[in-house]
Amino acid sequence: MLTSLSRHLRHLMGVVEELSFKNVPQRLATYLLKLSNGGVDGTGRTGVPASTVTLDLTKSQLASALGTIPATLSRAFYTLSHEGWIAVNGANIELLDRDRLQALSQTLEAGDRPLL
């Protein structure tokens, strides 16, 4: 039971850190990379990460999961698309520049120039 509680606490600390120190494009990049690596639930899968992911959430649900509102999420999708890092085709998102998305998702410094 203590192990489970500890795991849950680490997860919550990660969520607080992401919401506190990452802007919406950074959180979106993190989400897309996790999804391409086998899911956001941490189960993962073997093999090469997917280059295309399919979103199974509505825009409102995804915005809520990322701690934002749908309009800001749309701007984040536009920003990443305009930079050439992703291509959006409905619910299918192609990850065009995984390295740049990875670098963006790992940025945690408060005060970074926001992309929005």
Coordinates of C-alpha atoms in Angstrom, one line a residue, residues 15 19 24 27 31 57-73:
V15 CA 1.6 16.9 -12.9
L19 CA 1.5 22.8 -15.0
V24 CA 0.8 24.8 -23.4
R27 CA 2.7 20.2 -22.5
Y31 CA 1.6 14.5 -24.5
L57 CA -10.1 12.6 -26.8
T58 CA -12.2 15.6 -27.9
K59 CA -10.5 19.0 -28.0
S60 CA -12.2 20.0 -24.8
Q61 CA -11.1 16.8 -23.0
L62 CA -7.5 17.2 -24.2
A63 CA -7.5 20.8 -23.2
S64 CA -8.7 19.9 -19.7
A65 CA -6.1 17.1 -19.4
L66 CA -3.4 19.6 -20.4
G67 CA -4.7 22.3 -18.0
T68 CA -5.9 24.8 -20.6
I69 CA -8.9 25.8 -22.6
P70 CA -9.8 24.7 -26.2
A71 CA -8.9 28.0 -27.8
T72 CA -5.4 28.0 -26.3
L73 CA -4.9 24.3 -27.3

